[in-house]
XYZ file of C-alpha atoms in Angstrom:
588
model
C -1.399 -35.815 24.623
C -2.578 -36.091 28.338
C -4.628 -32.891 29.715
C -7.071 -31.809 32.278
C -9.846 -30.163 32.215
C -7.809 -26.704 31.661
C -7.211 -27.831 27.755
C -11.154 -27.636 27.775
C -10.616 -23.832 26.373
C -9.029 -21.269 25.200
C -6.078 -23.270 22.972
C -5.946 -24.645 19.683
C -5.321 -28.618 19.326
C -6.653 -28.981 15.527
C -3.215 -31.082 14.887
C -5.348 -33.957 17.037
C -8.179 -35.996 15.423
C -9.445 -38.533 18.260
C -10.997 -36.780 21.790
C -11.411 -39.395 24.810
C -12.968 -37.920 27.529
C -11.840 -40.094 30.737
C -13.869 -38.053 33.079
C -17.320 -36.645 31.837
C -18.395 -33.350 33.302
C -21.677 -32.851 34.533
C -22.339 -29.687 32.072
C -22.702 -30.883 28.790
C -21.203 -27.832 27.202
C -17.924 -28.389 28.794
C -17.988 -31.313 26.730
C -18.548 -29.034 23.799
C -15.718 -26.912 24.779
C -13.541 -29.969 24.765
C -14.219 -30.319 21.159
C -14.067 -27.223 20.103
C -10.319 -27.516 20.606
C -9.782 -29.951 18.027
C -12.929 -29.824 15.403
C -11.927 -26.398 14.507
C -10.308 -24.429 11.511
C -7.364 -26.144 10.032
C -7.938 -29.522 10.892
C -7.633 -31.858 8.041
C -9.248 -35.204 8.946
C -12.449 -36.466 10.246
C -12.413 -35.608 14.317
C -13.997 -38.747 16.594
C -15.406 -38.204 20.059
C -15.087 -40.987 22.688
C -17.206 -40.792 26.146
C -16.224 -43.183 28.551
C -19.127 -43.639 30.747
C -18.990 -46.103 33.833
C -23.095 -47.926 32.625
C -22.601 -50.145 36.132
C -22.714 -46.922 38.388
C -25.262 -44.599 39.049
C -23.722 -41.563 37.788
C -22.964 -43.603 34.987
C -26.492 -44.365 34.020
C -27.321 -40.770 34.419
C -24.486 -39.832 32.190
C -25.122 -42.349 29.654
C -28.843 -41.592 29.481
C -27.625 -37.238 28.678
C -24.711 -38.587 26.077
C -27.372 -40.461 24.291
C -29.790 -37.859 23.761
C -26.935 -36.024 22.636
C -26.651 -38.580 19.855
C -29.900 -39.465 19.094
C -30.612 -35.861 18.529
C -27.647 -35.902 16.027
C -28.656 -38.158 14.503
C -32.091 -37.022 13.537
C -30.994 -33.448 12.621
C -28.243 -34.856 10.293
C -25.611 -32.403 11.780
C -23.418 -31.563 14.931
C -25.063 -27.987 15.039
C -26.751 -29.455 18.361
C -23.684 -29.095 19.868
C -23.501 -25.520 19.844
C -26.865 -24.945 21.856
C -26.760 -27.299 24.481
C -27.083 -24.514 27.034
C -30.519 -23.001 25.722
C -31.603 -26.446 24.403
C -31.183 -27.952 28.063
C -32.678 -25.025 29.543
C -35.030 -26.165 32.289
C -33.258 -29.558 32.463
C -31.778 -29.458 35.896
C -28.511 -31.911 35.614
C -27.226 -31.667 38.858
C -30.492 -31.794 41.189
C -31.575 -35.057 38.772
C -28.131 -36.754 39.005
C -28.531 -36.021 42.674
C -32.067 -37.821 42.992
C -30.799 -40.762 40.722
C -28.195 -41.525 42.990
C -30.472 -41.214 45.995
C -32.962 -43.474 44.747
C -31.646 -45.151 41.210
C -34.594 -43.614 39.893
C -33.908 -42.243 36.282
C -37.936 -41.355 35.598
C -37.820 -37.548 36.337
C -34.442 -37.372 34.139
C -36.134 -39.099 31.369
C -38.863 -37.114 31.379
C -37.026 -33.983 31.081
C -34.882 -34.987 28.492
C -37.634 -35.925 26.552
C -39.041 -31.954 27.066
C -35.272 -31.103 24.742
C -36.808 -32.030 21.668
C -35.618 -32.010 18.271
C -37.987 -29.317 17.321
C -36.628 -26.782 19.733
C -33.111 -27.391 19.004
C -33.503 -26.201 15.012
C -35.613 -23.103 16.948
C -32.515 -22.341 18.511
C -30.317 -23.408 15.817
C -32.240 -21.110 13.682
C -32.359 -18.679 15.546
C -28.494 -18.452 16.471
C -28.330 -18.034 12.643
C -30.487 -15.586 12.538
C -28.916 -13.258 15.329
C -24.989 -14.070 14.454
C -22.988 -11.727 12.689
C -21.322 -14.426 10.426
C -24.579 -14.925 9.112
C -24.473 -12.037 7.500
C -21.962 -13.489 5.645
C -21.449 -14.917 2.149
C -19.662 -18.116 2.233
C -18.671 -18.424 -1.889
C -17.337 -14.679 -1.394
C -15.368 -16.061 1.742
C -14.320 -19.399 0.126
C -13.136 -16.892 -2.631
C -11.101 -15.097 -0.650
C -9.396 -18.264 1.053
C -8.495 -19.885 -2.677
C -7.330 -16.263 -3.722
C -5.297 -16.034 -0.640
C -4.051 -20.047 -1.096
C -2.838 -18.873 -4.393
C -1.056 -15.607 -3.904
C 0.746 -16.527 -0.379
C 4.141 -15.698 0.332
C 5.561 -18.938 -0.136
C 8.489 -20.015 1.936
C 10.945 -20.810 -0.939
C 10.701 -17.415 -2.211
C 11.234 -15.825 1.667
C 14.387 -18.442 1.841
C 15.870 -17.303 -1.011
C 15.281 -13.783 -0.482
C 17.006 -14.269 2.989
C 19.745 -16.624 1.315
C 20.719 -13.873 -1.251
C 20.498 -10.828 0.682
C 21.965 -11.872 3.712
C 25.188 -13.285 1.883
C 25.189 -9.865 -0.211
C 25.128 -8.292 2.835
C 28.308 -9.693 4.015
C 27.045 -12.742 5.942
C 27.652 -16.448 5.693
C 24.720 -19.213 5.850
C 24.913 -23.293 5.173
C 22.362 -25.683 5.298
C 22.898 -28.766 8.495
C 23.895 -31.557 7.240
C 21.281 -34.275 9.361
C 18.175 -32.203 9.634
C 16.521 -29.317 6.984
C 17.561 -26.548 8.513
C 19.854 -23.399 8.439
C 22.675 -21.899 10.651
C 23.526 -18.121 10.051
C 26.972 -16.197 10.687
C 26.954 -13.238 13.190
C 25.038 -10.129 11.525
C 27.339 -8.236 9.078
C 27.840 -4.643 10.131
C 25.811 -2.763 8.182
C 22.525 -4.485 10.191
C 23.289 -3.491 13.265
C 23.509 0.269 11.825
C 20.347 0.230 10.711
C 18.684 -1.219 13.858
C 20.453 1.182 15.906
C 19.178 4.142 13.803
C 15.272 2.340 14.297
C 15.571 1.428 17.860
C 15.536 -2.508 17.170
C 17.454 -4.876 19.059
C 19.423 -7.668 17.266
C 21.480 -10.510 18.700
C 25.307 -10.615 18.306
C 25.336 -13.994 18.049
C 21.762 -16.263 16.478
C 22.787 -19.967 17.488
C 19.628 -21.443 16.702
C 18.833 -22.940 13.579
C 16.491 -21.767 11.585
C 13.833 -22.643 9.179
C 11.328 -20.449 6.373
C 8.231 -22.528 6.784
C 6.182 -22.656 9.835
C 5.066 -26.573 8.932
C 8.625 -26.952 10.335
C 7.745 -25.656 13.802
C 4.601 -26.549 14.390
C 3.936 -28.962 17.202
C 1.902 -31.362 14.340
C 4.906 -31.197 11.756
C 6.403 -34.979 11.123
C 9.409 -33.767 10.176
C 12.327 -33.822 12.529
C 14.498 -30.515 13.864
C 16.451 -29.421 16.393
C 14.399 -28.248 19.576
C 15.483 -24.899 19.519
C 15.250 -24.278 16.086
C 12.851 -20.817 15.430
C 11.174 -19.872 11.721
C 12.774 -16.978 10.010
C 10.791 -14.758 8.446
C 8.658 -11.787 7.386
C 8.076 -10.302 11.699
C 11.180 -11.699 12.835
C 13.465 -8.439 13.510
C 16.508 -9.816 11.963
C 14.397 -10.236 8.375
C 12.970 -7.148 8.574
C 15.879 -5.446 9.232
C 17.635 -7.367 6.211
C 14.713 -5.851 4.338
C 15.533 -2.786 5.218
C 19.239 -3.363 4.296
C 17.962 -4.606 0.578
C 15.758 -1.558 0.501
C 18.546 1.050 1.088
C 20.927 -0.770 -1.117
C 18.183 -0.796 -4.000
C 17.172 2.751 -3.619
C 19.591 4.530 -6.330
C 19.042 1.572 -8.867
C 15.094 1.795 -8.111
C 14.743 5.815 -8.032
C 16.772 6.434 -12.077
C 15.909 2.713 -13.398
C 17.219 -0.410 -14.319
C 17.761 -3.057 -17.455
C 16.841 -6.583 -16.726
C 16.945 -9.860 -18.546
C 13.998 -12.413 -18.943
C 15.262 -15.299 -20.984
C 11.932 -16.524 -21.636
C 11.065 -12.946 -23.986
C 11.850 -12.369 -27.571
C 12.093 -8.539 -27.950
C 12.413 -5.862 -25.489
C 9.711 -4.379 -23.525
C 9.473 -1.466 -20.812
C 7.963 -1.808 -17.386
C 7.003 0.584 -14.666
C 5.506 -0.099 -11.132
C 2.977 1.886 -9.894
C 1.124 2.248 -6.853
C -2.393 3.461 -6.938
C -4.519 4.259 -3.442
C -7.824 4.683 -2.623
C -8.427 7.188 0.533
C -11.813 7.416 2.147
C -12.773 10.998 4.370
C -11.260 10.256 7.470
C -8.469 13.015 8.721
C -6.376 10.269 9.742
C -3.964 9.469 6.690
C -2.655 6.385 8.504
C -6.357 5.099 8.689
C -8.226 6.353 5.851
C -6.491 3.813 2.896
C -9.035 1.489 2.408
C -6.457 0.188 -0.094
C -3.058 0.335 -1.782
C -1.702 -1.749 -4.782
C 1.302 -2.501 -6.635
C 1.056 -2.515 -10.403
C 3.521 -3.262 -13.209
C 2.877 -1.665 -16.171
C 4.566 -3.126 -19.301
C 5.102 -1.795 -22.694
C 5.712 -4.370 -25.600
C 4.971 -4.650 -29.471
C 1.317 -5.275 -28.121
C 1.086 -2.043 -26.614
C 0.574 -1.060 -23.120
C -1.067 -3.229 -20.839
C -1.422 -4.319 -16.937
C 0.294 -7.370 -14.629
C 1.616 -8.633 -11.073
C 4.898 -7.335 -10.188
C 5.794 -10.981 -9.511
C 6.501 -11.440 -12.854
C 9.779 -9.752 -11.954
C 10.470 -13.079 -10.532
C 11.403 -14.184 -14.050
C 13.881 -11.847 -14.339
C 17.810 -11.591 -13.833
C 20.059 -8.553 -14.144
C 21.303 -7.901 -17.549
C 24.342 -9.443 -18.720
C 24.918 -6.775 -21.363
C 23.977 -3.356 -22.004
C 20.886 -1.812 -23.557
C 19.217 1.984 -24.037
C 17.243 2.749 -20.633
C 16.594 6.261 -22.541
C 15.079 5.291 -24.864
C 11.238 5.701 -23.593
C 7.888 5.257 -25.647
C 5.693 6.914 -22.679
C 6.360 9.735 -20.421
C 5.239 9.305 -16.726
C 2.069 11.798 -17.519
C 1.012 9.370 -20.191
C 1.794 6.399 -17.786
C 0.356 7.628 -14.656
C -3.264 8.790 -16.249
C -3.283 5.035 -18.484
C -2.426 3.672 -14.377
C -5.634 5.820 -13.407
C -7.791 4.807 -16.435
C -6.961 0.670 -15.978
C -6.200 0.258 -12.327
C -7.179 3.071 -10.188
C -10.799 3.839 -11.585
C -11.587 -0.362 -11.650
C -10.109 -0.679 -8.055
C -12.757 2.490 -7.167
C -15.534 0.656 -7.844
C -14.614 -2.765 -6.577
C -13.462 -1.008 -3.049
C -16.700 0.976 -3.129
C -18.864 -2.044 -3.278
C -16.785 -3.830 -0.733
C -17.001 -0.819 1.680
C -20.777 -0.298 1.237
C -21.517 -4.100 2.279
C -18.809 -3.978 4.919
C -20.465 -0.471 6.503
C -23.989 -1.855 6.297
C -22.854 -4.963 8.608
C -21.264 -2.355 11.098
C -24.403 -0.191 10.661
C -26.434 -2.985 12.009
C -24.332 -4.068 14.436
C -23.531 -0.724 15.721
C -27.045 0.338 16.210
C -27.996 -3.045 17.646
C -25.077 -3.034 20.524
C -25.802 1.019 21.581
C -29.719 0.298 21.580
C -29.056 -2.549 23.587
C -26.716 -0.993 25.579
C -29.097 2.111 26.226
C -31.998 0.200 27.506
C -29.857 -1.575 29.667
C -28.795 1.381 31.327
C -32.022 3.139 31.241
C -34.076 0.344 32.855
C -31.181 0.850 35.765
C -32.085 4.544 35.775
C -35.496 3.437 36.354
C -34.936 1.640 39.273
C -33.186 4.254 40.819
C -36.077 6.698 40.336
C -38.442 4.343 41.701
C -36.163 3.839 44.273
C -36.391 7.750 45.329
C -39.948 8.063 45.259
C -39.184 5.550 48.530
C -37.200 8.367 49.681
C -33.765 6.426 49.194
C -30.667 9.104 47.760
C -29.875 7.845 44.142
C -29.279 11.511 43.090
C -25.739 10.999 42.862
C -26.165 7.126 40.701
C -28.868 8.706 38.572
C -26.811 12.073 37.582
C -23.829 9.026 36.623
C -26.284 7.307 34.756
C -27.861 9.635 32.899
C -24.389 10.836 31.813
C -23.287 7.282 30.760
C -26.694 7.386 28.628
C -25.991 10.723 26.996
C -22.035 9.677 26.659
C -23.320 6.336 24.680
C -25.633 8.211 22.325
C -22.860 10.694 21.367
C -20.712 7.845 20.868
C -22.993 6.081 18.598
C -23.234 9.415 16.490
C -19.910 9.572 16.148
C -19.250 6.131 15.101
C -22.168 6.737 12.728
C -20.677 9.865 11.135
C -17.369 7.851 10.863
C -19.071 5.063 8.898
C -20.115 7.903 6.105
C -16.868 9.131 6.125
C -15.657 5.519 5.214
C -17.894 5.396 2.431
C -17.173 8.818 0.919
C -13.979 6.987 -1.881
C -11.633 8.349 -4.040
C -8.556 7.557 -6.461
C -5.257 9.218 -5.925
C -3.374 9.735 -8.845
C -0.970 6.618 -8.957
C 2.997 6.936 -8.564
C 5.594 5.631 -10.461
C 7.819 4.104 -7.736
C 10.360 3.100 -10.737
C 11.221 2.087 -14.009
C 13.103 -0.655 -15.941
C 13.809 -1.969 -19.534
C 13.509 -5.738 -20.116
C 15.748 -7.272 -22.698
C 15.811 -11.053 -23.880
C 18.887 -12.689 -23.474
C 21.027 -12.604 -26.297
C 22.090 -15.516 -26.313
C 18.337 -17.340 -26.013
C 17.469 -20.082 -28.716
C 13.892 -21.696 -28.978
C 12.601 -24.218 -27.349
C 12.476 -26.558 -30.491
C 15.761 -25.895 -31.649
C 16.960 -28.019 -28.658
C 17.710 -28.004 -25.289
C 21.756 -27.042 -24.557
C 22.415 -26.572 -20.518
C 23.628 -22.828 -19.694
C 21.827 -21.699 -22.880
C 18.357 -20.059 -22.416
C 15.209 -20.784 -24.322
C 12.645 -18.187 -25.642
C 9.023 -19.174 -25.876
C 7.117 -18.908 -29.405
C 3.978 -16.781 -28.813
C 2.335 -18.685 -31.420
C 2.670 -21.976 -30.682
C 1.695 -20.706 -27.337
C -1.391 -19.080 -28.605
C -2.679 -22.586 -29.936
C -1.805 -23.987 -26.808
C -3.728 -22.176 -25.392
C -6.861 -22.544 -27.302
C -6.689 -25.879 -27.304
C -6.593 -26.133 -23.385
C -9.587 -23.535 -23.061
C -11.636 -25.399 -25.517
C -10.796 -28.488 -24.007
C -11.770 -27.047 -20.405
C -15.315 -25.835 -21.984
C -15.925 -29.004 -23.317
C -15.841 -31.165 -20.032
C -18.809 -28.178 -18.475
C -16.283 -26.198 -16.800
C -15.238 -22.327 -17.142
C -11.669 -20.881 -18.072
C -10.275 -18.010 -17.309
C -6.733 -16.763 -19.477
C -4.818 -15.388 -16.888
C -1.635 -15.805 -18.520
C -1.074 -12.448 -18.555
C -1.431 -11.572 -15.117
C 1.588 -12.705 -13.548
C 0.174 -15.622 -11.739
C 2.757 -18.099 -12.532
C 0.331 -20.555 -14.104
C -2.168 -19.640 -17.404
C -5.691 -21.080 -16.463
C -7.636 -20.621 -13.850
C -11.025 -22.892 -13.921
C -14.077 -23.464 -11.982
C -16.468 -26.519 -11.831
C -20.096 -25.844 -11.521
C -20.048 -26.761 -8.097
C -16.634 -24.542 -7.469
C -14.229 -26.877 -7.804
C -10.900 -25.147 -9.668
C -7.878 -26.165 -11.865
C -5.050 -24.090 -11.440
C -3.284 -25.011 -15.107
C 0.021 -24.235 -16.435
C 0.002 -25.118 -20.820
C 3.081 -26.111 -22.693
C 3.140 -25.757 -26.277
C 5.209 -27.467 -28.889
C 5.258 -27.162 -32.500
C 6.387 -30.718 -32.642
C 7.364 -32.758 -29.564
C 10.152 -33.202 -27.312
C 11.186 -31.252 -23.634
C 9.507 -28.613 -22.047
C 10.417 -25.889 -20.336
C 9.394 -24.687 -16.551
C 10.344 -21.053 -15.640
C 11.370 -21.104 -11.335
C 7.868 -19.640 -10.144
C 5.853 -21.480 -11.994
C 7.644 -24.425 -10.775
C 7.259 -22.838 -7.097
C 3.689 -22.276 -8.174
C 2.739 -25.610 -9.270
C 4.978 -27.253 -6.182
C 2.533 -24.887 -4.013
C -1.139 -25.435 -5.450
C -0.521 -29.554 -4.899
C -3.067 -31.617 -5.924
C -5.091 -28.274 -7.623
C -2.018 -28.043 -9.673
C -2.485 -29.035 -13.722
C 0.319 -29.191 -16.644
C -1.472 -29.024 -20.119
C 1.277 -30.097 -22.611
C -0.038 -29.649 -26.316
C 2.357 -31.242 -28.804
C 2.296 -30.675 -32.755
C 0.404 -27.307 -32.409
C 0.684 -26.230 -36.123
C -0.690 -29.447 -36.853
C -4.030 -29.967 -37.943
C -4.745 -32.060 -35.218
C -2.544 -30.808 -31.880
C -2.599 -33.438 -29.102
C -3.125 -32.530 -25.431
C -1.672 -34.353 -22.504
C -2.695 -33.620 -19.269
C -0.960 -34.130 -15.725
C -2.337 -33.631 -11.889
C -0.019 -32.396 -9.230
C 3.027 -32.986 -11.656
C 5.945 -31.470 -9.907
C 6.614 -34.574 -7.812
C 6.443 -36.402 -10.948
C 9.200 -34.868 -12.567
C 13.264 -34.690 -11.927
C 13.402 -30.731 -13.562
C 16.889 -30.067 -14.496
C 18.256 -26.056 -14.217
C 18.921 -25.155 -17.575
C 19.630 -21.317 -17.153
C 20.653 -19.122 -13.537
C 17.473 -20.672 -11.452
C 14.655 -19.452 -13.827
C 14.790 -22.060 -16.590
C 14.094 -25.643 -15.704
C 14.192 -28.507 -18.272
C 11.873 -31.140 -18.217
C 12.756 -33.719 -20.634
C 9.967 -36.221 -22.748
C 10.222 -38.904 -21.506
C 9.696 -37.251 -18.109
C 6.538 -35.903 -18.847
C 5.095 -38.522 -21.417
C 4.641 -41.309 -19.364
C 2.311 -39.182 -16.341
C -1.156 -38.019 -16.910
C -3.321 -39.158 -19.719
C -4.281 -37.958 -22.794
C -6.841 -35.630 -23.440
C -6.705 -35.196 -27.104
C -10.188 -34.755 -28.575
């Protein structure tokens, strides 16, 4: 793209990797500003600067002489942090009035000797101390990179928001296909029972939505190599027409959700009971819009194990029952399930939102005293000058009365804030809700996987061949320095999560077999794998009641396969001679 000098600021142009600056400003933190558009958050690839500088004109020279300074200085400290004090570091260095004698004259001396007073040493002093004074050093970059990975794994991926949309709308009465050139969607005119329900919120819909639409933003954005319509817009979780569909799917669900429900998931072998909870922890504040510091959803699942905790996505492996079974028939009552809720979730979130709060108030603390103070003496040196002013015999009476209010205004303020920070920090556990109920049945009809693979016919797992799957992959993880963690039981959608010692992770999904032969792929994990790319690992462990079980491993291996649907879009076969020939073997 072609811009002026107005793309210097204030937008986002990460999709771009190469910067030639045509015309070189005089300032040398416009230049910086120019950058700063595209070597920014989100962009992917190496970012290249090019200056083109006129060396056969005066200005030129002068230019060239700044721009290599720039570099050399670069160069030294081993980083572009130089970049981001150019002001203070070419404090004293008069640009303009030296370009101005250099073309006079063609007399560079006086330049060069300024530049040469911009030394390396005083740009880490400033570099330093812009650490020092910046909020974001405060900080801590693993907790941060953390977060991101944590937040790369749990995302709302768009498959799962396109076939919510898919489902609901056309339950709802609606019609959708997919275009037959480019990937995108064209809906009907809303069904009824929508425009109800945005007349009784206040929302406007559209009688008619001609556009085509999309569920992932990569479609839309300006950088995406993929091909659409031009007026094609991204459906989706803020877009009035979804969230009015989710309010549709909420009303419709409410009866089923408020007495209960039975459910299949093929890939069980005996009934088990679930409830979903929702546990909150409230700080002081009056305000009981403001004062959650947090809210989660829990499922809590009763089996032949005994109670125990996971993600409500794992209701993503289930289907509604094809037969009947005995919702009555309950193990816990809500007492029992509500204090084991308080004991396992609600008492363990307390004291991970407590420590979270504490650090989080001690930043504001800082800052908060730091920005009044500052703010104070600012005003009260003004009040000075307007008492000096009066001993002169000049009438401030009416400035100084406003200032001296401002003062006591700001100091009040900061109390209040204050008191509001220990009100933040003052934490406690609600007892949790049960927001519903549901018995999980395997499907009847469910063989295992070694008894062979028959399309339309389910296959249940066997937890034991699992089990040594599993043991195998963890040992195997230990051995190469690296450290496992079983989440298989938390409703992530894959069973391993491990960490490198320099934080490097494996996001691994294990396959067991008592023998050899297919495998099978439930539809989130599939999504799962499909999302974490290249992060992504299969861990297939063949002839696990062996005496010596062999271990195959595969990177990224959703692209490598051709999964066939072996039962209602939550089993997916993946025959041996699929998965065989990628990876290598790991077998110790």
């Amino acid at each position: 793209m072609v811009a002026t000098d107005a793309a210097g600021e204030g937008i986002n142009l990460q999709f771009c990797r190469y910067l030639i600056n045509w015309d070189i400003p005089w300032n040398p933190n416009r230049l910086e500003q120019r950058m700063g558009r595209i070597h920014r958050y989100g962009q992917k690839d190496d970012v290249w600067v090019y200056n083109l500088v006129a060396q056969n004109t005066r200005e030129g020279a002068v230019l060239q002489k700044v721009l290599s300074k720039l570099d050399i200085m670069r160069d030294q400290m081993g980083s572009d942090r130089v970049y981001d004090v150019i002001d203070e570091w070419l404090e004293g260095v008069p640009l303009a009035e030296l370009m101005q004698k250099a073309f006079d004259n063609d007399d560079t001396t006086e330049l060069t000797e300024k530049l040469n007073e911009a030394t390396k040493e005083k740009a880490e002093a400033l570099i330093a101390l812009q650490k020092k004074t910046s909020l974001a050093s405060r900080l801590n970059l693993r907790a941060a990179q953390e977060l991101r990975d944590k937040s790369d794994e749990r995302r709302l991926q768009p498959l799962f928001i396109q076939r919510f949309f898919e489902r609901a709308w056309i339950a709802c009465g609606g019609t959708i296909r997919k275009d037959d050139h480019f990937p995108v969607w064209h809906i009907s005119r809303p069904p009824t029972a929508l425009f109800e329900i945005a007349s009784k919120q206040r929302v406007a819909l559209s009688e008619h939505y001609d556009y085509p639409i999309v569920f992932d933003k990569q479609f839309v954005s300006i950088a995406s190599k993929v091909s659409i319509p031009d007026r094609t817009k991204l459906m989706g979780p803020g877009h009035s027409l979804f969230n009015i569909l989710i309010e549709w799917a909420i009303a419709e669900a409410h009866h089923a959700f408020a007495r209960g429900t039975i459910l299949t998931d093929p890939n069980i072998g005996s009934p088990q009971k679930i409830w979903i909870t929702r546990s909150v922890i409230r700080d002081d504040r009056e305000d009981r819009q403001k004062n959650i510091a947090h809210n989660q959803l829990t499922l809590i699942v009763l089996d032949h194990m005994g109670l125990r905790v996971t993600s409500p996505s794992y209701l993503l492996n289930c289907l509604p029952a094809e037969g009947g079974g005995d919702l009555a028939t309950e193990d816990r009552s809500p007492e029992e399930i509500q204090m084991y809720a308080y004991e396992e979730i609600t008492e363990k979130l307390l004291v991970k939102v407590r420590k979270d709060r504490t650090e989080d108030c001690d930043v504001r603390r800082e800052y908060l005293n730091t920005a009044f103070q500052d703010l104070i003496l600012d005003l009260q040196e003004e009040l000075n000058d307007f008492q000096q002013q009066s001993l002169y015999g000049d009438d401030t009476a009416e400035e100084t009365e406003k200032l001296r209010k401002r003062i006591e205004d700001l100091k009040l303020r900061k109390i209040d804030r204050m008191k509001e920070l220990d009100l933040m920090l003052n934490l406690s556990g609600e007892l949790p809700e049960i927001l519903s109920q549901a018995l999980i049945i395997p499907s009847p009809i469910a063989v295992t996987v070694d008894r062979g693979a028959s399309s339309g016919v389910p296959m249940k797992r066997d937890d034991e061949v699992e089990a040594i799957a599993m043991d195998v992959s963890m040992r195997y993880e230990k051995t190469r320095g690296w450290s496992p963690v079983d989440v298989s039981s938390d409703g992530e959608h894959y069973d391993i999560r491990s960490e490198a010692p320099d934080g490097d992770k494996r996001f691994i999904e294990v396959k067991g077999r008592s023998e050899t032969g297919p495998i099978i792929l439930t539809g989130p994990e599939l999504d799962k794998l499909r999302q974490l790319g290249s992060r992504a690992w299969l861990y297939i462990v063949t002839f696990c009641k062996s005496d010596r079980p062999s271990l195959r491993i595969i990177q990224d291996p959703i692209p490598k396969f051709n999964p066939e649907m072996l039962y209602r879009q939550v089993q997916f076969l993946v025959v041996e001679s699929d998965w065989a020939s990628q990876g290598e073997d790991a077998t110790a």
